[in-house]
Amino acid sequence: MKVGIIGFGSIGERHAQNAQRLGHEIHVFRTGNSSKFTKSSSEDFEFHFELEAFLSLPLECMIICNPTHLHAEFITYSIARSIPFFVEKPIASTLKEAAIISEALAKSPISNCVGYMMRYDESIIKIKELLTSGVIGTVTTGIAHWSSYLPDWHPWEDYSTGYAAQKEMGGGLALTCSHEIDTLRFLFGEPSAVSANSNSVQTLKTNADDYLDALITFKQGISILLHIDWFQKTPQRTLSFLGDEGRLDWDFFTREIKLSNHVTDTHTKYAFKADNNIMYQHILEDFLSSIQNKHSCKSEFEDARKTLEVCFQMLEGTNL
């Protein structure tokens, strides 16, 4: 399959390498010249620097990995040419853009997938299975915490020039780090109310939000406290859920799930391989399979649009 990659930052390179390992022909459209990339990491890819020439290729799918404010433009190219697309999150930089794309997809349906790869993480899938089985009873509340340090994300480049740090490029923490919001939707369904505070402490001197505190209430009555920031040099990414019979704790970096049930007085641990690329491989395989076998992906545009709506509700600090 001829796969077109739009954007060749770290995530574009990852998708290109994973697709190539699956035996696909890789064509990359890029405009940047990051010093991170060497010939050894990309010598088997065909690079294109003229958009019209790239779009004239007989591509069988597009993987869109450029800055958020450009997503809508390239999704539109895909739909107009009936080329299945994979787009990194968030799907667009505004709700209006997302609505226009939804209308276009309704008129011209094509296979699509959105890069919420946590839905494909084996430990997250296990958490969903465990909570659904009632292993800690009825879930009542929980805490989701993600702290990181933005300059460490891509240490080979100036973080302040990247899209994540620039509001006008669709950046900011609430949109860039929407994985946690999507993961909570994957586990518990749709929120019924959101109260949030998103702002900047200006430690990193960007023009975008750099922390988010929110209380999310889901339709079945579960309340989750969510904290995300990207100014902490000591990383943390954890989930803790409390039920009326016990608790479940998860750590992203170890991929361990710990269960405690005070009714049965049992303690159980599940361990998964802490290899981030596994979930990226699984989401790409699902997307490519959806093209060949005509099935839906676990993370499609219309579903991801709901995550985007929650993100903007948080930015506005209003109820749904």
Short mmCIF file of C-alpha atoms in Angstrom, two decimals:
data_model
loop_
_atom_site.label_atom_id
_atom_site.label_comp_id
_atom_site.label_asym_id
_atom_site.label_seq_id
_atom_site.Cartn_x
_atom_site.Cartn_y
_atom_site.Cartn_z
CA MET A 1 0.00 0.00 0.00
CA LYS A 2 1.27 3.50 -0.84
CA VAL A 3 1.16 5.47 2.42
CA GLY A 4 1.46 9.26 2.48
CA ILE A 5 2.91 10.83 5.63
CA ILE A 6 2.24 14.54 6.11
CA GLY A 7 4.73 16.00 8.56
CA PHE A 8 7.93 14.33 9.69
CA GLY A 9 8.36 15.29 13.31
CA SER A 10 8.89 12.55 15.89
CA ILE A 11 5.36 11.13 15.53
CA GLY A 12 5.48 11.26 11.73
CA GLU A 13 8.75 9.36 11.73
CA ARG A 14 7.33 6.77 14.15
CA HIS A 15 4.29 6.12 11.95
CA ALA A 16 6.47 5.97 8.84
CA GLN A 17 8.79 3.40 10.40
CA ASN A 18 5.91 1.29 11.72
CA ALA A 19 4.13 1.33 8.36
CA GLN A 20 7.34 0.41 6.57
CA ARG A 21 7.86 -2.56 8.91
CA LEU A 22 4.43 -3.76 7.81
CA GLY A 23 5.67 -3.76 4.22
CA HIS A 24 4.14 -0.53 2.93
CA GLU A 25 5.67 2.04 0.57
CA ILE A 26 6.26 5.35 2.35
CA HIS A 27 5.99 8.81 0.79
CA VAL A 28 6.64 11.79 3.07
CA PHE A 29 5.56 15.38 2.52
CA ARG A 30 7.50 17.75 4.73
CA THR A 31 8.53 21.37 4.91
CA GLY A 32 10.80 21.37 7.97
CA ASN A 33 14.43 20.36 8.32
CA SER A 34 14.77 19.13 11.90
CA SER A 35 18.36 18.33 12.81
CA LYS A 36 17.15 15.22 14.65
CA PHE A 37 16.71 13.21 11.48
CA THR A 38 19.61 11.51 9.77
CA LYS A 39 19.87 9.58 6.55
CA SER A 40 19.98 6.30 8.48
CA SER A 41 16.53 6.96 9.97
CA SER A 42 14.81 7.85 6.72
CA GLU A 43 16.85 6.58 3.77
CA ASP A 44 14.12 4.20 2.61
CA PHE A 45 11.38 6.84 2.46
CA GLU A 46 10.50 8.94 -0.57
CA PHE A 47 10.51 12.63 0.41
CA HIS A 48 8.43 15.28 -1.34
CA PHE A 49 8.62 19.03 -0.83
CA GLU A 50 6.02 20.21 -3.37
CA LEU A 51 2.44 19.75 -2.20
CA GLU A 52 0.82 19.40 -5.63
CA ALA A 53 3.33 16.75 -6.67
CA PHE A 54 2.72 14.88 -3.42
CA LEU A 55 -1.07 15.00 -3.81
CA SER A 56 -0.79 13.75 -7.40
CA LEU A 57 0.68 10.46 -6.18
CA PRO A 58 -1.61 7.40 -6.23
CA LEU A 59 -1.74 7.30 -2.44
CA GLU A 60 -3.94 4.68 -0.77
CA CYS A 61 -4.04 6.44 2.60
CA MET A 62 -2.74 9.55 4.35
CA ILE A 63 -1.29 9.84 7.84
CA ILE A 64 -1.57 13.48 8.94
CA CYS A 65 1.03 14.46 11.55
CA ASN A 66 1.59 18.17 10.97
CA PRO A 67 0.69 20.95 13.47
CA THR A 68 -2.91 20.99 14.65
CA HIS A 69 -3.93 24.16 12.81
CA LEU A 70 -3.14 22.41 9.50
CA HIS A 71 -5.11 19.21 10.16
CA ALA A 72 -8.38 20.41 8.65
CA GLU A 73 -6.69 21.42 5.40
CA PHE A 74 -5.16 18.00 4.83
CA ILE A 75 -8.21 16.06 5.98
CA THR A 76 -10.14 18.05 3.37
CA TYR A 77 -7.60 17.02 0.71
CA SER A 78 -8.11 13.37 1.74
CA ILE A 79 -11.90 13.51 1.63
CA ALA A 80 -11.93 15.31 -1.74
CA ARG A 81 -9.75 12.55 -3.19
CA SER A 82 -11.51 9.69 -1.33
CA ILE A 83 -8.24 8.76 0.35
CA PRO A 84 -8.60 7.14 3.82
CA PHE A 85 -6.89 9.23 6.48
CA PHE A 86 -5.31 8.86 9.89
CA VAL A 87 -4.96 12.15 11.76
CA GLU A 88 -3.07 12.87 14.93
CA LYS A 89 -4.97 14.37 17.83
CA PRO A 90 -6.52 16.79 18.28
CA ILE A 91 -8.51 16.47 15.08
CA ALA A 92 -8.71 20.24 14.53
CA SER A 93 -7.90 23.52 16.23
CA THR A 94 -11.53 24.71 16.38
CA LEU A 95 -14.96 23.14 16.76
CA LYS A 96 -16.07 24.89 13.56
CA GLU A 97 -13.36 23.11 11.56
CA ALA A 98 -14.39 19.79 13.10
CA ALA A 99 -18.06 20.39 12.21
CA ILE A 100 -17.21 21.18 8.58
CA ILE A 101 -15.16 17.98 8.31
CA SER A 102 -18.01 15.97 9.87
CA GLU A 103 -20.40 17.27 7.22
CA ALA A 104 -17.95 16.36 4.47
CA LEU A 105 -17.47 12.85 5.88
CA ALA A 106 -21.23 12.35 6.08
CA LYS A 107 -21.48 13.12 2.36
CA SER A 108 -18.36 11.17 1.36
CA PRO A 109 -17.63 8.47 3.97
CA ILE A 110 -14.08 7.08 3.97
CA SER A 111 -12.06 5.01 6.41
CA ASN A 112 -10.48 7.18 9.07
CA CYS A 113 -8.73 6.94 12.40
CA VAL A 114 -7.57 9.44 15.05
CA GLY A 115 -4.33 9.04 16.99
CA TYR A 116 -5.76 8.38 20.44
CA MET A 117 -3.43 5.42 20.84
CA MET A 118 -4.13 4.97 24.57
CA ARG A 119 -7.29 3.12 23.51
CA TYR A 120 -4.92 0.50 22.08
CA ASP A 121 -2.67 0.24 25.13
CA GLU A 122 -2.94 -3.26 26.59
CA SER A 123 -3.00 -2.03 30.19
CA ILE A 124 -5.78 0.51 29.50
CA ILE A 125 -7.82 -2.18 27.73
CA LYS A 126 -7.33 -4.38 30.81
CA ILE A 127 -8.48 -1.55 33.11
CA LYS A 128 -11.69 -1.22 31.09
CA GLU A 129 -12.24 -4.97 31.35
CA LEU A 130 -11.61 -5.00 35.11
CA LEU A 131 -13.84 -2.02 35.89
CA THR A 132 -16.64 -3.43 33.72
CA SER A 133 -16.41 -6.76 35.58
CA GLY A 134 -17.01 -4.99 38.91
CA VAL A 135 -13.74 -6.13 40.45
CA ILE A 136 -13.72 -3.07 42.76
CA GLY A 137 -17.50 -2.84 42.95
CA THR A 138 -19.27 0.25 41.69
CA VAL A 139 -16.79 2.96 40.72
CA THR A 140 -17.59 6.21 42.50
CA THR A 141 -14.61 8.52 42.02
CA GLY A 142 -11.06 8.72 40.74
CA ILE A 143 -7.99 10.81 40.03
CA ALA A 144 -6.14 11.15 36.71
CA HIS A 145 -2.74 12.89 36.94
CA TRP A 146 -0.26 13.68 34.15
CA SER A 147 2.76 15.87 34.87
CA SER A 148 5.59 16.33 32.38
CA TYR A 149 8.14 18.91 31.28
CA LEU A 150 7.52 20.30 27.80
CA PRO A 151 11.21 21.04 26.99
CA ASP A 152 11.95 17.34 27.55
CA TRP A 153 9.39 16.19 24.98
CA HIS A 154 11.70 16.99 22.04
CA PRO A 155 15.05 17.92 23.61
CA TRP A 156 16.66 18.27 20.17
CA GLU A 157 14.58 21.37 19.36
CA ASP A 158 13.49 24.65 20.95
CA TYR A 159 10.17 23.81 22.63
CA SER A 160 8.97 27.42 22.36
CA THR A 161 8.87 27.20 18.55
CA GLY A 162 6.88 23.96 18.47
CA TYR A 163 3.14 23.89 17.83
CA ALA A 164 2.33 22.65 21.35
CA ALA A 165 3.59 25.91 22.88
CA GLN A 166 1.82 28.20 20.43
CA LYS A 167 -1.88 28.90 20.78
CA GLU A 168 -2.20 30.15 17.20
CA MET A 169 -0.98 26.78 15.89
CA GLY A 170 -3.64 24.87 17.81
CA GLY A 171 -1.33 24.22 20.74
CA GLY A 172 -1.81 24.55 24.45
CA LEU A 173 -2.02 21.81 27.03
CA ALA A 174 -5.78 21.15 26.97
CA LEU A 175 -5.73 20.26 23.26
CA THR A 176 -2.25 18.77 22.99
CA CYS A 177 -2.67 16.54 26.05
CA SER A 178 -6.25 15.48 25.33
CA HIS A 179 -5.25 11.81 25.60
CA GLU A 180 -6.33 11.67 29.24
CA ILE A 181 -9.72 13.17 28.43
CA ASP A 182 -10.23 10.66 25.63
CA THR A 183 -9.06 7.77 27.82
CA LEU A 184 -11.60 8.68 30.50
CA ARG A 185 -14.32 8.78 27.83
CA PHE A 186 -13.15 5.37 26.61
CA LEU A 187 -13.45 3.98 30.14
CA PHE A 188 -16.64 5.68 31.37
CA GLY A 189 -18.55 7.08 28.41
CA GLU A 190 -19.78 10.63 28.01
CA PRO A 191 -19.45 13.33 30.69
CA SER A 192 -22.58 15.00 31.99
CA ALA A 193 -20.79 18.00 33.52
CA VAL A 194 -17.33 19.55 33.55
CA SER A 195 -15.88 22.22 35.81
CA ALA A 196 -12.35 23.26 34.86
CA ASN A 197 -9.58 25.79 35.24
CA SER A 198 -7.00 25.98 32.47
CA ASN A 199 -4.31 28.62 32.61
CA SER A 200 -0.58 29.30 32.50
CA VAL A 201 1.88 29.80 35.34
CA GLN A 202 4.31 31.25 32.76
CA THR A 203 7.20 29.09 33.97
CA LEU A 204 7.87 28.20 30.33
CA LYS A 205 6.96 31.65 28.97
CA THR A 206 4.59 30.47 26.24
CA ASN A 207 1.34 32.08 25.08
CA ALA A 208 -0.66 28.88 25.64
CA ASP A 209 -2.19 27.18 28.67
CA ASP A 210 0.23 24.91 30.55
CA TYR A 211 -1.92 23.38 33.27
CA LEU A 212 -5.44 22.05 33.61
CA ASP A 213 -7.46 21.14 36.69
CA ALA A 214 -10.91 19.70 36.13
CA LEU A 215 -13.73 17.85 37.81
CA ILE A 216 -15.51 15.60 35.33
CA THR A 217 -18.82 13.94 36.20
CA PHE A 218 -19.93 11.07 34.01
CA LYS A 219 -23.52 10.13 33.27
CA GLN A 220 -23.48 7.15 35.66
CA GLY A 221 -22.48 9.48 38.51
CA ILE A 222 -18.71 8.84 38.56
CA SER A 223 -16.64 11.92 39.43
CA ILE A 224 -13.02 12.16 38.25
CA LEU A 225 -10.47 14.78 39.29
CA LEU A 226 -8.11 15.50 36.39
CA HIS A 227 -4.79 17.33 36.62
CA ILE A 228 -2.41 17.87 33.70
CA ASP A 229 0.65 20.12 33.54
CA TRP A 230 3.84 20.30 31.53
CA PHE A 231 6.15 22.30 33.80
CA GLN A 232 7.16 19.48 36.19
CA LYS A 233 10.61 17.95 35.63
CA THR A 234 9.66 14.85 37.62
CA PRO A 235 7.16 13.04 35.38
CA GLN A 236 4.00 11.38 36.66
CA ARG A 237 1.20 9.74 34.74
CA THR A 238 -1.23 7.77 36.86
CA LEU A 239 -4.86 6.74 37.22
CA SER A 240 -6.58 5.81 40.49
CA PHE A 241 -10.20 4.69 40.70
CA LEU A 242 -12.15 4.03 43.89
CA GLY A 243 -15.09 1.66 44.10
CA ASP A 244 -17.36 0.66 46.96
CA GLU A 245 -15.39 -2.60 47.29
CA GLY A 246 -11.83 -1.49 46.59
CA ARG A 247 -9.48 0.52 44.39
CA LEU A 248 -7.47 0.28 41.17
CA ASP A 249 -4.17 2.10 40.56
CA TRP A 250 -2.24 2.35 37.28
CA ASP A 251 1.14 3.77 36.34
CA PHE A 252 1.91 4.65 32.72
CA PHE A 253 5.67 4.32 33.03
CA THR A 254 5.60 0.81 34.52
CA ARG A 255 2.31 -0.28 32.88
CA GLU A 256 1.35 -1.91 36.18
CA ILE A 257 -2.20 -2.22 37.48
CA LYS A 258 -2.68 -2.77 41.21
CA LEU A 259 -6.01 -3.93 42.61
CA SER A 260 -7.16 -4.02 46.20
CA ASN A 261 -10.54 -5.42 47.26
CA HIS A 262 -11.40 -4.89 50.92
CA VAL A 263 -14.44 -7.19 50.76
CA THR A 264 -12.46 -10.25 49.68
CA ASP A 265 -9.21 -8.98 51.26
CA THR A 266 -7.30 -9.63 48.04
CA HIS A 267 -4.49 -7.76 46.32
CA THR A 268 -3.70 -8.38 42.66
CA LYS A 269 -1.13 -6.94 40.27
CA TYR A 270 -1.11 -7.02 36.47
CA ALA A 271 2.07 -6.14 34.59
CA PHE A 272 2.37 -5.27 30.90
CA LYS A 273 5.38 -4.53 28.74
CA ALA A 274 6.31 -0.85 29.08
CA ASP A 275 6.99 -0.32 25.38
CA ASN A 276 5.16 2.72 24.02
CA ASN A 277 5.56 1.65 20.41
CA ILE A 278 3.27 -1.36 20.90
CA MET A 279 0.15 0.82 21.09
CA TYR A 280 1.32 2.85 18.09
CA GLN A 281 1.72 -0.37 16.13
CA HIS A 282 -1.74 -1.57 17.16
CA ILE A 283 -3.53 1.64 16.18
CA LEU A 284 -1.78 1.73 12.80
CA GLU A 285 -2.62 -1.92 12.17
CA ASP A 286 -6.27 -1.20 12.99
CA PHE A 287 -6.36 1.73 10.57
CA LEU A 288 -4.74 -0.14 7.69
CA SER A 289 -6.96 -3.15 8.34
CA SER A 290 -10.05 -0.92 8.27
CA ILE A 291 -9.16 0.12 4.72
CA GLN A 292 -8.64 -3.42 3.50
CA ASN A 293 -11.44 -5.12 5.45
CA LYS A 294 -14.01 -2.29 5.63
CA HIS A 295 -14.43 -2.17 9.41
CA SER A 296 -14.54 0.74 11.84
CA CYS A 297 -11.54 1.77 13.93
CA LYS A 298 -11.66 2.01 17.71
CA SER A 299 -10.90 5.73 17.44
CA GLU A 300 -12.66 7.48 14.56
CA PHE A 301 -13.24 11.12 13.70
CA GLU A 302 -16.82 11.41 14.98
CA ASP A 303 -15.89 9.90 18.33
CA ALA A 304 -12.77 12.07 18.60
CA ARG A 305 -14.94 15.10 17.89
CA LYS A 306 -16.67 14.46 21.23
CA THR A 307 -13.29 14.55 22.97
CA LEU A 308 -12.55 17.87 21.26
CA GLU A 309 -15.88 19.25 22.47
CA VAL A 310 -14.99 18.32 26.06
CA CYS A 311 -11.59 20.00 25.65
CA PHE A 312 -13.21 23.26 24.59
CA GLN A 313 -15.75 23.03 27.38
CA MET A 314 -12.80 22.84 29.77
CA LEU A 315 -11.10 25.81 28.14
CA GLU A 316 -14.32 27.78 28.50
CA GLY A 317 -14.89 26.53 32.06
CA THR A 318 -18.57 25.80 31.44
CA ASN A 319 -20.86 22.84 31.90
CA LEU A 320 -21.71 20.56 29.01
#
